[in-house]
Amino acid sequence: MMRLPPFQYLAPVSVADAVKLMGDHGPEAMLVAGGTDLYPNMKRRQFEPTVLVGLRGVKDLAGVRRSSDGGLTIGAGTTLTTVSRDPSVRARYAGLATAAGAVSTPQLRNMGTLGGNVCVDTRCNYYNQSYQWRKAVNFCMKKDGEICLVAPGSPRCWAVSSSDTAPVLWSLGASVRLAGPAGQRAIPISTLYQDDGIQYLTKQSGEIVTEIILPPAEGVRSVYLKLRRRGSFDFPVLGVAAALSMEGDVVRQARIVLGAVASLPREAVEAARLLVGERLSPELIDRAAAAAYRPAKPLDNTDLPHPYRKKMTRVFVARALRRLAGLPEVAEA
Ligand SMILES: Cc1cc2nc3c(=O)[nH]c(=O)nc-3n(C[C@H](O)[C@H](O)[C@H](O)COP(=O)(O)OP(=O)(O)OC[C@H]3O[C@@H](n4cnc5c(N)ncnc54)[C@H](O)[C@@H]3O)c2cc1C
Ligand code: SF4
């Protein structure tokens, strides 16, 4: 059995206290919310913080409420179960409700939070292993080693962004509010991520995601499709999020964002551009799906063969758009 290493657990009750504790303890400290990703990672010694600043006692971080502009603000500490069942989320941001409800298992969704899911660690077959396994292959540059075992000549880590909700929130144009030593700021969620398997977040390590801010969803249709081996609890090996802003049956705005194809969610800009100003015909959907397939560059470091995952990008984007268009998901022969 893998055991947790020793650590000190601090339990602030306000965001200000949590920010202060993170500042006091510097790089020795990490934030923990539901702990459903961090604790298993600590058992494998992928992270070795000596101090954990727990967010579960910060009541202000939990809850879903309407914003003054007609959008929705979701506290980062809100559990995935709550997000997936919230009537406003289900009615207006269907893709988000689906993604939150497709994360891991019911037990983990009861503990896991939206903030933790947005910040969840990147994954790789050579990294999500026990300490002994990783030691036997002489580790890799994401933790304790020198080189990348997937691409040994590469100067960077290619671990995969594996959050279900991140691509959906990106497609919906969400922002995140951060609290840190320098105060608060809100940034588009698309700028929270960067293309690096190790430093995959742009925020400072002491900054706390406090809220996820969704813009108004008048006329917006959204969907999320997830590819994984076991429907009961696996991480995505492909996620497709699509959000279309419609005026009648004409697409006014479109965003398609792919998950688990790179170290960050990847926006399929060209595919979305093809849709704007058009009616969703089966032919147009096929062209957009072909365009979305190009930016997907999965590597051989997660479950299922990577050429298959790339091919499935096209299939899943077509299915997602067909669903939003109210067409049968599989084209008739
Ligand atoms: C068996 C198994 C299956 C899983 N399947 C999936 C899956 O299908 N899809 C998926 O997306 N995830 C999956 N996960 C990962 C995890 O359960 C979820 O991502 C969950 O949402 C993480 O939330 P948490 O609150 O538990 O985060 P934690 O484990 O507490 O934290 C995760 C990371 O986020 C940071 N963090 C947490 N909250 C904040 C905050 N407010 N501000 C800044 N940083 C913060 C932590 O420091 C840590 O680095 C799985 C995990 C397991 C063990
Ligand atoms: S992509 Fe390379 S460096 Fe990154 S976790 Fe995998 S093997 Fe390690």
Short mmCIF file of C-alpha atoms and ligand atoms in Angstrom, two decimals:
data_model
loop_
_atom_site.label_atom_id
_atom_site.label_comp_id
_atom_site.label_asym_id
_atom_site.label_seq_id
_atom_site.Cartn_x
_atom_site.Cartn_y
_atom_site.Cartn_z
CA MET A 1 0.00 0.00 0.00
CA MET A 2 1.25 3.48 -0.86
CA ARG A 3 1.26 5.86 2.09
CA LEU A 4 1.16 9.63 2.27
CA PRO A 5 4.43 11.27 3.35
CA PRO A 6 4.27 13.38 6.54
CA PHE A 7 3.01 16.97 6.12
CA GLN A 8 1.49 19.78 8.14
CA TYR A 9 -2.15 20.58 7.32
CA LEU A 10 -3.27 24.18 7.77
CA ALA A 11 -6.98 25.04 7.69
CA PRO A 12 -7.68 28.71 6.94
CA VAL A 13 -11.30 29.91 6.99
CA SER A 14 -10.89 32.89 4.65
CA VAL A 15 -9.25 33.48 1.27
CA ALA A 16 -7.06 36.22 2.81
CA ASP A 17 -5.74 33.76 5.43
CA ALA A 18 -5.09 31.12 2.78
CA VAL A 19 -3.13 33.61 0.65
CA LYS A 20 -1.10 34.64 3.72
CA LEU A 21 -0.31 31.04 4.67
CA MET A 22 0.83 30.28 1.11
CA GLY A 23 3.09 33.35 1.27
CA ASP A 24 4.47 32.41 4.71
CA HIS A 25 5.46 28.91 3.62
CA GLY A 26 6.63 29.64 0.06
CA PRO A 27 7.62 26.73 -2.20
CA GLU A 28 7.22 24.20 0.66
CA ALA A 29 3.44 24.69 0.55
CA MET A 30 0.71 23.55 -1.81
CA LEU A 31 -3.02 24.19 -1.91
CA VAL A 32 -5.40 21.29 -1.49
CA ALA A 33 -9.16 21.35 -2.14
CA GLY A 34 -10.85 17.93 -2.49
CA GLY A 35 -7.45 16.22 -2.56
CA THR A 36 -8.64 13.68 -5.13
CA ASP A 37 -5.69 14.38 -7.42
CA LEU A 38 -3.10 15.78 -5.04
CA TYR A 39 -3.18 13.03 -2.40
CA PRO A 40 -2.66 10.14 -4.85
CA ASN A 41 0.13 12.17 -6.46
CA MET A 42 1.75 12.70 -3.07
CA LYS A 43 1.54 8.97 -2.36
CA ARG A 44 3.53 8.43 -5.58
CA ARG A 45 5.95 11.20 -4.48
CA GLN A 46 5.14 13.25 -7.57
CA PHE A 47 4.70 16.17 -5.17
CA GLU A 48 6.43 16.43 -1.79
CA PRO A 49 5.04 19.53 -0.03
CA THR A 50 5.73 19.70 3.69
CA VAL A 51 2.75 22.04 4.21
CA LEU A 52 -0.75 21.79 2.76
CA VAL A 53 -3.08 24.77 2.87
CA GLY A 54 -6.55 23.22 2.84
CA LEU A 55 -9.39 25.16 1.21
CA ARG A 56 -12.31 23.08 2.45
CA GLY A 57 -12.95 25.36 5.43
CA VAL A 58 -13.14 28.51 3.28
CA LYS A 59 -16.92 28.75 2.98
CA ASP A 60 -16.79 31.74 0.58
CA LEU A 61 -15.29 29.46 -2.07
CA ALA A 62 -18.37 27.25 -2.42
CA GLY A 63 -21.58 27.93 -4.30
CA VAL A 64 -23.14 28.85 -7.63
CA ARG A 65 -24.74 32.27 -8.03
CA ARG A 66 -26.10 34.52 -10.78
CA SER A 67 -23.83 37.42 -11.75
CA SER A 68 -25.19 40.94 -12.28
CA ASP A 69 -24.60 40.69 -16.06
CA GLY A 70 -26.82 37.59 -16.30
CA GLY A 71 -23.92 35.12 -16.27
CA LEU A 72 -22.99 32.68 -13.53
CA THR A 73 -20.23 32.72 -10.93
CA ILE A 74 -19.10 29.41 -9.50
CA GLY A 75 -16.93 29.30 -6.39
CA ALA A 76 -13.74 27.31 -6.97
CA GLY A 77 -14.53 25.12 -3.93
CA THR A 78 -17.88 23.98 -5.36
CA THR A 79 -17.89 20.21 -5.77
CA LEU A 80 -18.19 18.66 -9.21
CA THR A 81 -21.38 16.91 -8.11
CA THR A 82 -22.96 20.27 -7.25
CA VAL A 83 -21.82 21.80 -10.55
CA SER A 84 -23.14 18.87 -12.58
CA ARG A 85 -26.55 18.98 -10.84
CA ASP A 86 -27.06 22.73 -10.54
CA PRO A 87 -30.27 23.66 -12.43
CA SER A 88 -28.79 26.90 -13.88
CA VAL A 89 -25.66 25.12 -15.08
CA ARG A 90 -27.70 22.32 -16.63
CA ALA A 91 -30.12 24.71 -18.34
CA ARG A 92 -27.64 27.28 -19.67
CA TYR A 93 -24.20 25.65 -19.76
CA ALA A 94 -25.04 22.06 -20.64
CA GLY A 95 -21.48 21.25 -21.77
CA LEU A 96 -20.15 22.17 -18.32
CA ALA A 97 -22.76 20.05 -16.52
CA THR A 98 -21.80 17.09 -18.73
CA ALA A 99 -18.05 17.57 -18.22
CA ALA A 100 -18.32 17.97 -14.43
CA GLY A 101 -20.53 14.86 -14.30
CA ALA A 102 -18.05 12.87 -16.40
CA VAL A 103 -15.03 13.40 -14.10
CA SER A 104 -13.84 10.16 -12.50
CA THR A 105 -16.39 8.53 -10.12
CA PRO A 106 -19.35 9.70 -7.98
CA GLN A 107 -17.22 9.48 -4.81
CA LEU A 108 -14.46 11.61 -6.30
CA ARG A 109 -16.97 14.10 -7.70
CA ASN A 110 -18.43 14.50 -4.21
CA MET A 111 -14.98 15.52 -2.93
CA GLY A 112 -13.35 17.02 -6.05
CA THR A 113 -13.91 20.69 -6.78
CA LEU A 114 -14.20 22.79 -9.91
CA GLY A 115 -11.11 24.81 -8.90
CA GLY A 116 -9.10 21.61 -8.40
CA ASN A 117 -10.26 20.32 -11.76
CA VAL A 118 -9.21 23.51 -13.52
CA CYS A 119 -5.75 23.26 -11.89
CA VAL A 120 -5.38 19.47 -12.06
CA ASP A 121 -1.89 18.17 -12.88
CA THR A 122 -0.96 17.12 -16.41
CA ARG A 123 -0.59 13.37 -17.00
CA CYS A 124 1.77 10.93 -18.72
CA ASN A 125 2.20 7.15 -18.71
CA TYR A 126 5.81 7.56 -17.56
CA TYR A 127 4.89 9.90 -14.69
CA ASN A 128 1.61 8.61 -13.19
CA GLN A 129 3.40 5.64 -11.67
CA SER A 130 4.64 4.66 -8.24
CA TYR A 131 7.95 6.02 -6.98
CA GLN A 132 9.56 2.58 -7.43
CA TRP A 133 8.35 2.33 -11.05
CA ARG A 134 9.67 5.78 -11.86
CA LYS A 135 12.96 5.03 -10.12
CA ALA A 136 13.37 1.83 -12.15
CA VAL A 137 13.31 3.87 -15.39
CA ASN A 138 15.56 6.56 -13.87
CA PHE A 139 12.71 9.10 -13.56
CA CYS A 140 11.92 11.85 -16.09
CA MET A 141 12.25 15.61 -16.17
CA LYS A 142 8.76 16.27 -14.75
CA LYS A 143 9.97 14.89 -11.41
CA ASP A 144 13.41 13.78 -10.21
CA GLY A 145 14.92 13.05 -13.66
CA GLU A 146 16.78 14.73 -16.49
CA ILE A 147 15.16 13.70 -19.76
CA CYS A 148 11.76 13.17 -21.30
CA LEU A 149 11.15 9.45 -21.77
CA VAL A 150 8.48 10.04 -24.45
CA ALA A 151 10.67 12.31 -26.58
CA PRO A 152 14.24 11.84 -25.28
CA GLY A 153 15.71 14.55 -27.53
CA SER A 154 13.14 17.12 -26.43
CA PRO A 155 14.03 19.98 -24.07
CA ARG A 156 10.47 20.05 -22.69
CA CYS A 157 7.84 17.85 -21.04
CA TRP A 158 4.81 16.80 -23.10
CA ALA A 159 2.54 15.62 -20.27
CA VAL A 160 -1.10 15.93 -21.23
CA SER A 161 -3.72 18.39 -19.99
CA SER A 162 -6.40 16.00 -18.67
CA SER A 163 -9.06 18.21 -17.11
CA ASP A 164 -12.60 17.58 -18.31
CA THR A 165 -13.94 21.00 -17.41
CA ALA A 166 -11.05 23.17 -18.70
CA PRO A 167 -11.85 22.79 -22.43
CA VAL A 168 -15.55 23.40 -21.79
CA LEU A 169 -14.94 26.51 -19.69
CA TRP A 170 -12.58 27.78 -22.41
CA SER A 171 -15.22 27.14 -25.10
CA LEU A 172 -17.80 29.05 -23.04
CA GLY A 173 -15.49 32.08 -22.73
CA ALA A 174 -15.12 31.73 -18.95
CA SER A 175 -12.71 33.73 -16.79
CA VAL A 176 -11.10 32.82 -13.50
CA ARG A 177 -10.63 35.10 -10.52
CA LEU A 178 -7.30 34.72 -8.72
CA ALA A 179 -6.35 35.94 -5.26
CA GLY A 180 -2.69 36.36 -4.39
CA PRO A 181 -0.27 38.49 -2.40
CA ALA A 182 -0.68 41.34 -4.91
CA GLY A 183 -4.50 41.31 -4.62
CA GLN A 184 -7.15 39.95 -6.96
CA ARG A 185 -7.30 39.72 -10.74
CA ALA A 186 -9.58 38.06 -13.28
CA ILE A 187 -8.14 36.53 -16.44
CA PRO A 188 -9.68 34.62 -19.36
CA ILE A 189 -9.32 30.92 -18.60
CA SER A 190 -7.62 30.51 -21.98
CA THR A 191 -4.65 32.45 -20.57
CA LEU A 192 -4.44 30.33 -17.41
CA TYR A 193 -2.74 27.57 -19.41
CA GLN A 194 0.57 27.32 -21.26
CA ASP A 195 2.10 24.68 -23.49
CA ASP A 196 4.45 23.07 -20.99
CA GLY A 197 3.78 19.75 -19.24
CA ILE A 198 5.54 20.91 -16.06
CA GLN A 199 4.62 24.62 -15.75
CA TYR A 200 1.17 24.14 -17.29
CA LEU A 201 -0.43 27.04 -15.38
CA THR A 202 0.55 30.69 -15.85
CA LYS A 203 -0.53 31.72 -12.33
CA GLN A 204 1.91 32.11 -9.44
CA SER A 205 2.02 29.03 -7.19
CA GLY A 206 0.69 31.06 -4.22
CA GLU A 207 -2.29 32.38 -6.15
CA ILE A 208 -5.67 30.81 -5.42
CA VAL A 209 -8.42 30.35 -7.99
CA THR A 210 -11.42 31.73 -6.13
CA GLU A 211 -14.14 31.87 -8.79
CA ILE A 212 -14.98 30.71 -12.26
CA ILE A 213 -16.96 33.40 -14.06
CA LEU A 214 -19.26 32.40 -16.92
CA PRO A 215 -20.56 35.06 -19.33
CA PRO A 216 -24.29 35.25 -20.13
CA ALA A 217 -25.41 32.32 -22.24
CA GLU A 218 -28.29 33.83 -24.21
CA GLY A 219 -28.60 31.82 -27.44
CA VAL A 220 -25.59 29.63 -26.58
CA ARG A 221 -25.65 25.88 -27.12
CA SER A 222 -22.80 23.83 -25.67
CA VAL A 223 -21.75 20.21 -25.57
CA TYR A 224 -18.88 18.06 -24.26
CA LEU A 225 -17.89 14.62 -25.52
CA LYS A 226 -15.26 12.49 -23.80
CA LEU A 227 -13.24 9.55 -25.07
CA ARG A 228 -11.83 7.11 -22.49
CA ARG A 229 -11.37 3.37 -22.12
CA ARG A 230 -13.67 2.82 -19.11
CA GLY A 231 -16.76 4.99 -18.94
CA SER A 232 -16.95 4.45 -15.19
CA PHE A 233 -13.93 6.51 -14.08
CA ASP A 234 -11.08 7.10 -16.53
CA PHE A 235 -9.47 10.43 -17.33
CA PRO A 236 -10.18 11.71 -20.85
CA VAL A 237 -7.80 10.69 -23.63
CA LEU A 238 -9.75 13.08 -25.82
CA GLY A 239 -12.28 15.74 -24.85
CA VAL A 240 -14.23 17.81 -27.34
CA ALA A 241 -16.00 20.95 -26.14
CA ALA A 242 -18.06 23.03 -28.53
CA ALA A 243 -20.08 26.17 -27.83
CA LEU A 244 -22.11 27.94 -30.50
CA SER A 245 -23.86 31.26 -30.15
CA MET A 246 -26.90 31.07 -32.42
CA GLU A 247 -29.20 33.63 -34.00
CA GLY A 248 -32.07 31.51 -35.24
CA ASP A 249 -30.32 28.72 -37.08
CA VAL A 250 -27.27 30.81 -38.06
CA VAL A 251 -24.03 30.50 -36.09
CA ARG A 252 -22.91 33.92 -34.81
CA GLN A 253 -19.96 32.79 -32.68
CA ALA A 254 -18.25 29.43 -32.33
CA ARG A 255 -15.57 27.93 -30.16
CA ILE A 256 -14.29 24.38 -30.32
CA VAL A 257 -11.68 23.36 -27.74
CA LEU A 258 -9.94 19.99 -27.58
CA GLY A 259 -8.82 18.41 -24.32
CA ALA A 260 -6.12 15.76 -23.77
CA VAL A 261 -4.36 16.41 -27.10
CA ALA A 262 -1.55 18.61 -25.76
CA SER A 263 -0.16 20.04 -22.53
CA LEU A 264 -2.95 22.60 -22.58
CA PRO A 265 -6.50 22.65 -23.97
CA ARG A 266 -6.16 23.32 -27.71
CA GLU A 267 -8.58 25.66 -29.50
CA ALA A 268 -9.54 24.60 -33.02
CA VAL A 269 -9.70 28.14 -34.38
CA GLU A 270 -9.96 27.35 -38.09
CA ALA A 271 -12.79 24.85 -37.57
CA ALA A 272 -14.80 27.41 -35.60
CA ARG A 273 -14.16 30.12 -38.23
CA LEU A 274 -15.72 27.91 -40.90
CA LEU A 275 -18.99 27.81 -38.93
CA VAL A 276 -19.51 31.53 -38.31
CA GLY A 277 -22.28 33.13 -40.40
CA GLU A 278 -23.41 29.70 -41.66
CA ARG A 279 -26.23 27.23 -41.08
CA LEU A 280 -25.12 23.89 -39.68
CA SER A 281 -25.43 21.49 -42.60
CA PRO A 282 -23.95 17.97 -42.54
CA GLU A 283 -21.42 19.04 -45.22
CA LEU A 284 -20.29 22.09 -43.23
CA ILE A 285 -19.95 19.96 -40.09
CA ASP A 286 -17.71 17.50 -41.96
CA ARG A 287 -15.48 20.33 -43.19
CA ALA A 288 -15.22 21.81 -39.69
CA ALA A 289 -14.41 18.39 -38.19
CA ALA A 290 -11.65 17.91 -40.77
CA ALA A 291 -10.20 21.31 -39.84
CA ALA A 292 -10.42 20.56 -36.09
CA TYR A 293 -8.45 17.36 -36.57
CA ARG A 294 -5.32 19.27 -37.68
CA PRO A 295 -4.32 20.99 -34.41
CA ALA A 296 -4.76 17.72 -32.44
CA LYS A 297 -1.28 16.27 -31.96
CA PRO A 298 -1.59 13.57 -29.31
CA LEU A 299 1.65 11.83 -28.30
CA ASP A 300 2.17 8.22 -27.28
CA ASN A 301 2.01 8.96 -23.54
CA THR A 302 -1.58 8.26 -22.46
CA ASP A 303 -4.03 5.40 -22.82
CA LEU A 304 -5.11 4.20 -26.30
CA PRO A 305 -2.89 4.48 -29.43
CA HIS A 306 -2.19 8.08 -30.42
CA PRO A 307 -3.02 7.71 -34.15
CA TYR A 308 -6.45 6.41 -33.04
CA ARG A 309 -6.91 9.34 -30.66
CA LYS A 310 -6.08 11.76 -33.45
CA LYS A 311 -8.56 10.11 -35.83
CA MET A 312 -11.24 10.18 -33.14
CA THR A 313 -10.86 13.96 -32.89
CA ARG A 314 -12.50 14.30 -36.27
CA VAL A 315 -15.25 11.83 -35.37
CA PHE A 316 -15.97 13.45 -31.99
CA VAL A 317 -16.01 17.02 -33.35
CA ALA A 318 -18.49 15.94 -36.03
CA ARG A 319 -20.63 14.19 -33.39
CA ALA A 320 -20.54 17.23 -31.11
CA LEU A 321 -21.58 19.61 -33.89
CA ARG A 322 -24.28 17.26 -35.12
CA ARG A 323 -25.68 17.12 -31.61
CA LEU A 324 -25.74 20.93 -31.40
CA ALA A 325 -27.44 21.05 -34.82
CA GLY A 326 -30.09 18.55 -33.73
CA LEU A 327 -28.93 16.06 -36.38
CA PRO A 328 -28.52 12.31 -35.77
CA GLU A 329 -25.02 11.83 -34.30
CA VAL A 330 -23.89 9.34 -36.92
CA ALA A 331 -24.28 10.35 -40.57
CA GLU A 332 -26.73 8.11 -42.41
CA ALA A 333 -25.07 5.88 -45.01
C1 LIG B 1 -9.19 7.39 -10.15
C2 LIG B 1 -9.22 8.84 -10.55
C3 LIG B 1 -9.89 9.20 -11.70
C4 LIG B 1 -9.93 10.52 -12.10
N1 LIG B 1 -10.59 10.85 -13.25
C5 LIG B 1 -10.63 12.14 -13.67
C6 LIG B 1 -11.31 12.47 -14.86
O1 LIG B 1 -11.92 11.64 -15.52
N2 LIG B 1 -11.29 13.77 -15.27
C7 LIG B 1 -10.65 14.75 -14.56
O2 LIG B 1 -10.68 15.91 -15.00
N3 LIG B 1 -10.01 14.47 -13.40
C8 LIG B 1 -10.00 13.19 -12.94
N4 LIG B 1 -9.36 12.88 -11.76
C9 LIG B 1 -8.63 13.91 -11.03
C10 LIG B 1 -9.42 14.63 -9.92
O3 LIG B 1 -10.27 13.76 -9.22
C11 LIG B 1 -10.25 15.80 -10.49
O4 LIG B 1 -9.50 16.51 -11.44
C12 LIG B 1 -10.74 16.74 -9.39
O5 LIG B 1 -11.60 17.72 -9.95
C13 LIG B 1 -9.63 17.49 -8.68
O6 LIG B 1 -10.24 18.39 -7.76
P1 LIG B 1 -9.78 18.43 -6.23
O7 LIG B 1 -10.60 19.48 -5.59
O8 LIG B 1 -9.83 17.08 -5.62
O9 LIG B 1 -8.28 18.91 -6.44
P2 LIG B 1 -7.01 18.66 -5.50
O10 LIG B 1 -6.56 17.25 -5.63
O11 LIG B 1 -7.28 19.17 -4.14
O12 LIG B 1 -5.97 19.64 -6.21
C14 LIG B 1 -5.56 19.43 -7.53
C15 LIG B 1 -4.55 20.52 -7.91
O13 LIG B 1 -5.19 21.78 -7.96
C16 LIG B 1 -4.64 22.70 -7.01
N5 LIG B 1 -5.77 23.46 -6.50
C17 LIG B 1 -6.91 22.93 -5.94
N6 LIG B 1 -7.79 23.93 -5.71
C18 LIG B 1 -7.20 25.08 -6.10
C19 LIG B 1 -7.59 26.45 -6.10
N7 LIG B 1 -8.80 26.84 -5.67
N8 LIG B 1 -6.73 27.38 -6.59
C20 LIG B 1 -5.50 27.00 -7.06
N9 LIG B 1 -5.08 25.73 -7.07
C21 LIG B 1 -5.91 24.78 -6.61
C22 LIG B 1 -3.90 21.83 -6.01
O14 LIG B 1 -2.82 22.54 -5.42
C23 LIG B 1 -3.43 20.68 -6.88
O15 LIG B 1 -2.27 21.08 -7.56
C24 LIG B 1 -9.30 11.53 -11.32
C25 LIG B 1 -8.63 11.17 -10.14
C26 LIG B 1 -8.60 9.85 -9.75
C27 LIG B 1 -7.89 9.49 -8.47
S1 SF4 B 2 6.18 13.87 -21.26
FE1 SF4 B 2 8.30 13.27 -20.84
S2 SF4 B 2 9.03 14.62 -19.17
FE2 SF4 B 2 6.79 14.79 -19.31
S3 SF4 B 2 6.01 13.34 -17.79
FE3 SF4 B 2 6.10 12.24 -19.74
S4 SF4 B 2 8.12 11.28 -19.83
FE4 SF4 B 2 8.15 12.80 -18.20
#
